[in-house]
Short mmCIF file of C-alpha atoms and ligand atoms in Angstrom, two decimals:
data_model
loop_
_atom_site.label_atom_id
_atom_site.label_comp_id
_atom_site.label_asym_id
_atom_site.label_seq_id
_atom_site.Cartn_x
_atom_site.Cartn_y
_atom_site.Cartn_z
CA UNK A 1 0.03 -0.06 0.08
CA UNK A 2 1.27 3.46 -0.94
CA UNK A 3 1.27 5.35 2.45
CA UNK A 4 1.20 8.65 0.55
CA UNK A 5 -2.19 7.92 -0.79
CA UNK A 6 -5.28 8.81 1.10
CA UNK A 7 -7.56 5.77 1.27
CA UNK A 8 -11.12 6.33 -0.03
CA UNK A 9 -12.43 4.93 3.21
CA UNK A 10 -10.69 7.63 5.23
CA UNK A 11 -13.36 9.89 6.91
CA UNK A 12 -13.02 13.68 6.50
CA UNK A 13 -12.11 15.05 10.04
CA UNK A 14 -14.73 17.78 10.72
CA UNK A 15 -15.52 17.41 14.44
CA UNK A 16 -13.66 17.42 17.68
CA UNK A 17 -14.62 13.79 18.17
CA UNK A 18 -13.25 12.63 14.82
CA UNK A 19 -10.05 14.71 15.77
CA UNK A 20 -9.71 13.07 18.98
CA UNK A 21 -10.04 9.59 17.45
CA UNK A 22 -7.41 10.61 14.85
CA UNK A 23 -5.06 11.94 17.58
CA UNK A 24 -5.47 8.63 19.60
CA UNK A 25 -4.67 6.57 16.59
CA UNK A 26 -1.61 8.70 15.68
CA UNK A 27 -0.35 8.76 19.19
CA UNK A 28 -0.28 5.06 19.16
CA UNK A 29 1.36 4.83 15.64
CA UNK A 30 3.98 7.31 16.53
CA UNK A 31 4.92 5.56 19.84
CA UNK A 32 5.06 2.28 17.94
CA UNK A 33 7.25 3.85 15.19
CA UNK A 34 9.70 5.62 17.34
CA UNK A 35 9.89 3.62 20.58
CA UNK A 36 12.12 5.38 23.06
CA UNK A 37 14.23 7.17 20.47
CA UNK A 38 14.36 10.91 19.71
CA UNK A 39 12.67 12.84 16.95
CA UNK A 40 13.57 16.17 15.57
CA UNK A 41 11.20 18.70 14.21
CA UNK A 42 11.63 22.02 12.53
CA UNK A 43 8.87 24.14 14.15
CA UNK A 44 8.17 27.13 11.98
CA UNK A 45 5.19 28.20 13.95
CA UNK A 46 2.85 27.74 10.96
CA UNK A 47 -0.33 25.60 11.39
CA UNK A 48 1.12 22.31 10.07
CA UNK A 49 4.38 22.15 12.02
CA UNK A 50 2.59 23.52 15.13
CA UNK A 51 0.05 20.76 15.04
CA UNK A 52 2.71 18.11 14.48
CA UNK A 53 4.53 19.58 17.37
CA UNK A 54 1.56 19.37 19.88
CA UNK A 55 0.69 15.96 18.48
CA UNK A 56 4.15 14.58 19.08
CA UNK A 57 4.55 16.22 22.53
CA UNK A 58 1.37 14.30 23.42
CA UNK A 59 2.78 11.06 22.05
CA UNK A 60 6.37 11.18 23.08
CA UNK A 61 6.88 14.25 25.24
CA UNK A 62 10.54 15.19 25.69
CA UNK A 63 11.66 12.71 23.16
CA UNK A 64 10.62 15.41 20.61
CA UNK A 65 13.21 18.02 20.04
CA UNK A 66 11.79 20.99 18.19
CA UNK A 67 13.98 23.63 16.58
CA UNK A 68 12.49 26.94 15.82
CA UNK A 69 14.70 29.02 13.36
CA UNK A 70 13.81 32.67 13.37
CA UNK A 71 14.89 33.72 9.89
CA UNK A 72 14.27 37.30 10.65
CA UNK A 73 11.45 37.23 8.15
CA UNK A 74 8.59 36.27 10.48
CA UNK A 75 5.60 38.28 11.06
CA UNK A 76 5.40 40.53 14.19
CA UNK A 77 5.16 38.55 17.30
CA UNK A 78 5.28 35.22 15.64
CA UNK A 79 8.53 33.76 16.96
CA UNK A 80 7.54 35.07 20.44
CA UNK A 81 4.36 33.14 20.26
CA UNK A 82 6.10 29.90 19.35
CA UNK A 83 8.20 30.24 22.43
CA UNK A 84 5.21 31.18 24.68
CA UNK A 85 2.96 28.30 23.43
CA UNK A 86 5.40 25.52 23.12
CA UNK A 87 8.22 26.18 25.70
CA UNK A 88 6.13 27.84 28.32
CA UNK A 89 2.74 26.37 27.67
CA UNK A 90 3.39 22.88 26.61
CA UNK A 91 6.90 22.42 28.29
CA UNK A 92 8.34 21.34 24.98
CA UNK A 93 11.95 20.53 24.41
CA UNK A 94 12.43 23.72 22.23
CA UNK A 95 15.67 25.11 20.85
CA UNK A 96 15.17 28.70 19.52
CA UNK A 97 17.64 30.06 17.10
CA UNK A 98 17.66 33.69 16.19
CA UNK A 99 19.31 33.51 12.73
CA UNK A 100 18.25 36.97 11.62
CA UNK A 101 21.65 38.19 10.83
CA UNK A 102 22.73 35.21 9.05
CA UNK A 103 19.76 35.29 6.71
CA UNK A 104 19.70 38.99 6.03
CA UNK A 105 23.52 38.80 5.44
CA UNK A 106 23.08 36.14 2.74
CA UNK A 107 20.24 38.15 1.24
CA UNK A 108 22.03 41.40 1.05
CA UNK A 109 21.81 42.93 -2.38
CA UNK A 110 19.89 39.94 -3.72
CA UNK A 111 16.92 41.19 -5.75
CA UNK A 112 15.95 38.28 -7.96
CA UNK A 113 12.85 36.59 -6.44
CA UNK A 114 13.76 32.87 -7.15
CA UNK A 115 17.33 33.55 -5.93
CA UNK A 116 15.95 35.03 -2.73
CA UNK A 117 13.72 31.93 -2.22
CA UNK A 118 16.59 29.66 -2.91
CA UNK A 119 18.95 31.38 -0.43
CA UNK A 120 16.25 31.35 2.28
CA UNK A 121 15.47 27.64 1.67
CA UNK A 122 19.03 26.59 1.58
CA UNK A 123 20.15 28.64 4.55
CA UNK A 124 17.22 27.23 6.50
CA UNK A 125 18.42 23.66 5.77
CA UNK A 126 21.91 24.69 6.77
CA UNK A 127 20.99 26.25 10.10
CA UNK A 128 18.76 23.30 10.90
CA UNK A 129 21.47 20.80 9.86
CA UNK A 130 24.09 22.57 12.07
CA UNK A 131 21.72 22.13 15.01
CA UNK A 132 20.84 18.64 14.18
CA UNK A 133 24.65 17.81 14.19
CA UNK A 134 24.89 19.17 17.74
CA UNK A 135 22.28 16.89 19.12
CA UNK A 136 23.02 13.36 20.14
CA UNK A 137 20.99 10.33 19.29
CA UNK A 138 18.16 11.70 16.93
CA UNK A 139 16.77 8.83 15.04
CA UNK A 140 13.75 10.37 13.28
CA UNK A 141 12.85 13.61 11.46
CA UNK A 142 9.22 14.87 11.90
CA UNK A 143 7.66 16.96 9.25
CA UNK A 144 4.48 18.97 8.91
CA UNK A 145 3.81 17.64 5.47
CA UNK A 146 0.10 17.72 4.63
CA UNK A 147 -1.81 16.05 1.80
CA UNK A 148 -1.87 19.12 -0.55
CA UNK A 149 2.01 19.11 -0.26
CA UNK A 150 2.02 15.61 -1.62
CA UNK A 151 -0.48 16.29 -4.37
CA UNK A 152 0.69 19.67 -5.65
CA UNK A 153 3.85 21.03 -7.06
CA UNK A 154 2.73 23.87 -9.09
CA UNK A 155 5.98 24.41 -10.94
CA UNK A 156 5.51 28.15 -10.91
CA UNK A 157 7.48 28.95 -7.76
CA UNK A 158 9.83 26.87 -5.65
CA UNK A 159 7.99 25.65 -2.51
CA UNK A 160 10.05 24.50 0.34
CA UNK A 161 7.75 22.37 2.47
CA UNK A 162 8.77 19.01 0.96
CA UNK A 163 12.25 17.74 0.64
CA UNK A 164 15.31 19.91 0.83
CA UNK A 165 17.12 17.85 3.47
CA UNK A 166 20.86 17.42 3.25
CA UNK A 167 21.76 13.97 1.82
CA UNK A 168 24.50 13.29 4.38
CA UNK A 169 22.23 13.61 7.40
CA UNK A 170 20.75 10.19 8.05
CA UNK A 171 17.57 9.53 9.86
CA UNK A 172 15.97 6.05 10.36
CA UNK A 173 12.81 7.45 9.02
CA UNK A 174 10.32 10.34 8.82
CA UNK A 175 7.43 11.02 11.16
CA UNK A 176 4.68 12.69 9.22
CA UNK A 177 1.44 12.25 11.24
CA UNK A 178 -0.73 14.70 9.31
CA UNK A 179 0.48 13.79 5.80
CA UNK A 180 -2.85 12.51 4.69
CA UNK A 181 -4.84 15.50 6.08
CA UNK A 182 -6.27 18.48 4.27
CA UNK A 183 -5.63 21.93 5.84
CA UNK A 184 -9.03 22.27 7.44
CA UNK A 185 -8.65 18.77 9.02
CA UNK A 186 -5.21 19.88 10.40
CA UNK A 187 -6.89 22.85 11.96
CA UNK A 188 -9.64 20.75 13.62
CA UNK A 189 -6.92 18.43 14.98
CA UNK A 190 -4.95 21.43 16.27
CA UNK A 191 -7.93 22.77 18.14
CA UNK A 192 -8.53 19.36 19.66
CA UNK A 193 -4.95 19.39 20.86
CA UNK A 194 -5.63 22.66 22.55
CA UNK A 195 -3.51 25.00 20.42
CA UNK A 196 -4.76 28.65 20.47
CA UNK A 197 -7.02 29.71 17.80
CA UNK A 198 -4.74 32.42 16.40
CA UNK A 199 -2.24 29.80 15.80
CA UNK A 200 -4.40 27.17 14.28
CA UNK A 201 -6.76 29.36 12.28
CA UNK A 202 -4.01 31.55 10.94
CA UNK A 203 -3.89 32.29 7.24
CA UNK A 204 -1.30 30.56 5.08
CA UNK A 205 2.20 32.18 5.30
CA UNK A 206 4.96 31.24 2.81
CA UNK A 207 8.12 29.57 4.02
CA UNK A 208 10.31 32.45 2.90
CA UNK A 209 8.13 34.65 5.02
CA UNK A 210 8.26 38.44 4.62
CA UNK A 211 11.26 37.95 2.42
CA UNK A 212 8.96 37.63 -0.62
CA UNK A 213 6.90 40.67 0.45
CA UNK A 214 9.92 42.93 1.01
CA UNK A 215 10.24 43.21 -2.79
CA UNK A 216 13.61 43.22 -4.45
CA UNK A 217 16.67 43.46 -2.40
CA UNK A 218 15.80 43.33 1.31
CA UNK A 219 17.00 46.07 3.59
CA UNK A 220 16.43 46.08 7.44
CA UNK A 221 14.57 49.51 7.45
CA UNK A 222 12.11 48.46 4.79
CA UNK A 223 11.65 45.00 6.32
CA UNK A 224 10.87 46.66 9.63
CA UNK A 225 8.30 49.01 7.91
CA UNK A 226 6.75 46.05 6.16
CA UNK A 227 6.42 44.07 9.49
CA UNK A 228 4.83 47.00 11.23
CA UNK A 229 2.47 47.81 8.46
CA UNK A 230 1.48 44.10 8.19
CA UNK A 231 0.80 43.99 11.95
CA UNK A 232 -1.53 47.06 11.54
CA UNK A 233 -3.43 45.43 8.62
CA UNK A 234 -3.85 42.16 10.74
CA UNK A 235 -5.05 44.09 13.68
CA UNK A 236 -7.62 46.14 11.67
CA UNK A 237 -8.81 42.97 9.90
CA UNK A 238 -9.27 41.33 13.34
CA UNK A 239 -11.21 44.53 14.57
CA UNK A 240 -13.69 44.55 11.55
CA UNK A 241 -14.06 40.75 11.47
CA UNK A 242 -12.44 40.44 7.94
CA UNK A 243 -9.81 38.13 9.32
CA UNK A 244 -12.49 35.57 9.91
CA UNK A 245 -13.58 35.53 6.26
CA UNK A 246 -10.63 36.45 4.08
CA UNK A 247 -8.33 33.60 3.10
CA UNK A 248 -5.10 35.50 2.91
CA UNK A 249 -4.14 39.24 3.38
CA UNK A 250 -0.93 40.91 3.74
CA UNK A 251 1.24 43.97 2.91
CA UNK A 252 3.97 44.02 0.27
CA UNK A 253 6.50 46.87 0.15
CA UNK A 254 8.30 47.57 -3.14
CA UNK A 255 11.73 48.87 -3.50
CA UNK A 256 10.80 52.32 -4.62
CA UNK A 257 10.05 55.65 -3.07
CA UNK A 258 7.65 58.45 -3.92
CA UNK A 259 7.57 61.96 -2.81
CA UNK A 260 5.21 62.94 0.04
CA UNK A 261 4.86 65.69 2.63
CA UNK A 262 4.91 65.49 6.47
CA UNK A 263 4.79 68.18 8.92
CA UNK A 264 5.26 70.70 5.99
CA UNK A 265 8.44 68.98 4.79
CA UNK A 266 9.25 66.80 1.89
CA UNK A 267 8.90 63.13 2.96
CA UNK A 268 10.07 60.45 0.63
CA UNK A 269 8.74 56.99 1.50
CA UNK A 270 7.76 53.56 0.20
CA UNK A 271 4.21 52.64 -0.58
CA UNK A 272 2.50 49.77 1.47
CA UNK A 273 0.48 47.54 -1.02
CA UNK A 274 -2.51 45.82 0.62
CA UNK A 275 -3.34 42.30 -0.95
CA UNK A 276 -6.47 40.56 0.31
CA UNK A 277 -7.63 37.51 -1.58
CA UNK A 278 -10.06 34.55 -1.40
CA UNK A 279 -9.40 31.09 -2.85
CA UNK A 280 -10.15 27.56 -2.21
CA UNK A 281 -6.99 25.95 -3.46
CA UNK A 282 -4.52 28.86 -4.02
CA UNK A 283 -4.23 28.03 -7.72
CA UNK A 284 -6.63 30.88 -8.59
CA UNK A 285 -7.87 33.68 -6.34
CA UNK A 286 -10.45 36.56 -6.23
CA UNK A 287 -10.12 39.92 -4.57
CA UNK A 288 -11.90 40.54 -1.32
CA UNK A 289 -13.91 43.77 -1.20
CA UNK A 290 -12.78 45.73 1.69
CA UNK A 291 -15.16 48.54 2.87
CA UNK A 292 -13.54 52.06 2.27
CA UNK A 293 -13.96 52.92 6.01
CA UNK A 294 -11.73 50.11 6.84
CA UNK A 295 -9.29 51.01 4.03
CA UNK A 296 -9.11 54.68 5.33
CA UNK A 297 -8.55 53.52 8.83
CA UNK A 298 -5.65 51.32 7.71
CA UNK A 299 -4.16 54.00 5.47
CA UNK A 300 -4.40 56.55 8.21
CA UNK A 301 -2.74 54.22 10.79
CA UNK A 302 -0.01 52.95 8.50
CA UNK A 303 1.03 56.37 7.21
CA UNK A 304 0.96 57.78 10.68
CA UNK A 305 2.48 54.93 12.63
CA UNK A 306 4.97 53.35 10.33
CA UNK A 307 8.30 55.13 9.76
CA UNK A 308 9.26 55.26 6.05
CA UNK A 309 5.71 54.62 4.52
CA UNK A 310 4.07 57.56 2.86
CA UNK A 311 1.34 55.93 0.72
CA UNK A 312 -1.06 52.98 0.87
CA UNK A 313 -2.13 51.17 -2.30
CA UNK A 314 -4.69 48.49 -2.84
CA UNK A 315 -3.91 45.56 -5.16
CA UNK A 316 -7.00 44.63 -7.23
CA UNK A 317 -5.43 41.87 -9.32
CA UNK A 318 -6.99 38.37 -9.44
CA UNK A 319 -5.02 35.27 -9.92
CA UNK A 320 -4.41 34.66 -12.70
CA UNK A 321 -2.98 37.00 -13.78
CA UNK A 322 -1.23 38.09 -10.55
CA UNK A 323 0.10 35.35 -8.29
CA UNK A 324 -0.98 35.79 -4.67
CA UNK A 325 2.38 36.73 -3.58
CA UNK A 326 4.23 39.50 -5.43
CA UNK A 327 7.43 37.37 -5.74
P1 XMP B 1 1.29 32.22 -5.21
O1 XMP B 1 2.00 33.39 -5.02
O2 XMP B 1 2.04 31.13 -6.02
O3 XMP B 1 0.95 31.59 -3.86
O4 XMP B 1 -0.07 32.46 -5.95
C1 XMP B 1 -0.03 30.52 -3.62
C2 XMP B 1 0.05 30.24 -2.18
O5 XMP B 1 1.27 29.71 -1.78
C3 XMP B 1 1.90 30.49 -0.79
N1 XMP B 1 3.38 30.45 -1.10
C4 XMP B 1 4.34 29.77 -0.48
N2 XMP B 1 4.19 28.89 0.57
N3 XMP B 1 6.53 28.49 0.33
C5 XMP B 1 5.43 28.27 1.05
O6 XMP B 1 5.37 27.58 1.96
C6 XMP B 1 6.70 29.34 -0.65
O7 XMP B 1 7.83 29.55 -1.20
C7 XMP B 1 5.57 30.01 -1.18
N4 XMP B 1 5.30 30.90 -2.20
C8 XMP B 1 3.96 31.15 -2.26
C9 XMP B 1 1.33 31.87 -0.86
O8 XMP B 1 1.46 32.58 0.29
C10 XMP B 1 -0.12 31.49 -1.35
O9 XMP B 1 -0.82 31.16 -0.17
#
């Protein structure tokens, strides 16, 4: 039997009861697979790896070693939440690595999107690999692979969720407890495991993070502006309820400035571009209609609160022709 194929008989996990049954089943399977050996997990803080971490902590406790690599391209507060939830809340065996300087150093002056992605993906593997080498007696590697990762490889952009492991690091095997689940099922399982809703219900976030939204060559000041503007957008979408209905929304900041005026003086700044889309499968996407009152509020806050941004623009482009991300 191909274990990468979801059997027709497998029920869709839609309720807490079905999730608990799935969790019990996986807890048993994982214990059987790994015995008393150690398992390593790259915990990005995204839905999939977070759910896998919580599931494995339930199954094997401290035999799971989770590594969170902060590549400096996380959204505001995200790495802090990983530490809060897993180290403080679930008493996880968590290794936190702030690799911001390393990543931003490698990315300096690099403006070509696929090159940026490649650097981020490769550097991620390298940092992770270095940590793995320091640890003793790790037998298994856990991954937050989900069913769409297995089914899809769209060929348009390089995605980094599957594969990418160095050939010379040997594990006895992979632990991929949610690999036959769809995203909505992973969320139901995550809630049943007690993960906070803002972690489980969060919108998709690309592996390369804000790196593909800080367009062109990344600079620290523009990245900072992007992170702050993005946090404001998320806050305002929470306030008006749009965060519950819109599939994905974010800010992109291009590498260009326009002339503005602030306190009677010339004020050159970057534009913040709002993108808010709906989709079912991310292969095509439509534009969410945001009320003008919300747009005005966001514009007002971003232009007043974020240093370096002097305009706010709205991206009205569906996919196709625009991809969801700008890079
Ligand atoms: P695009 O931009 O191709 O994005 O329309 C479709 C969906 O995939 C996400 N995305 C990524 N996710 N690594 C990821 O894990 C990536 O390199 C990557 N690129 C795009 C994007 O955010 C959207 O949800």
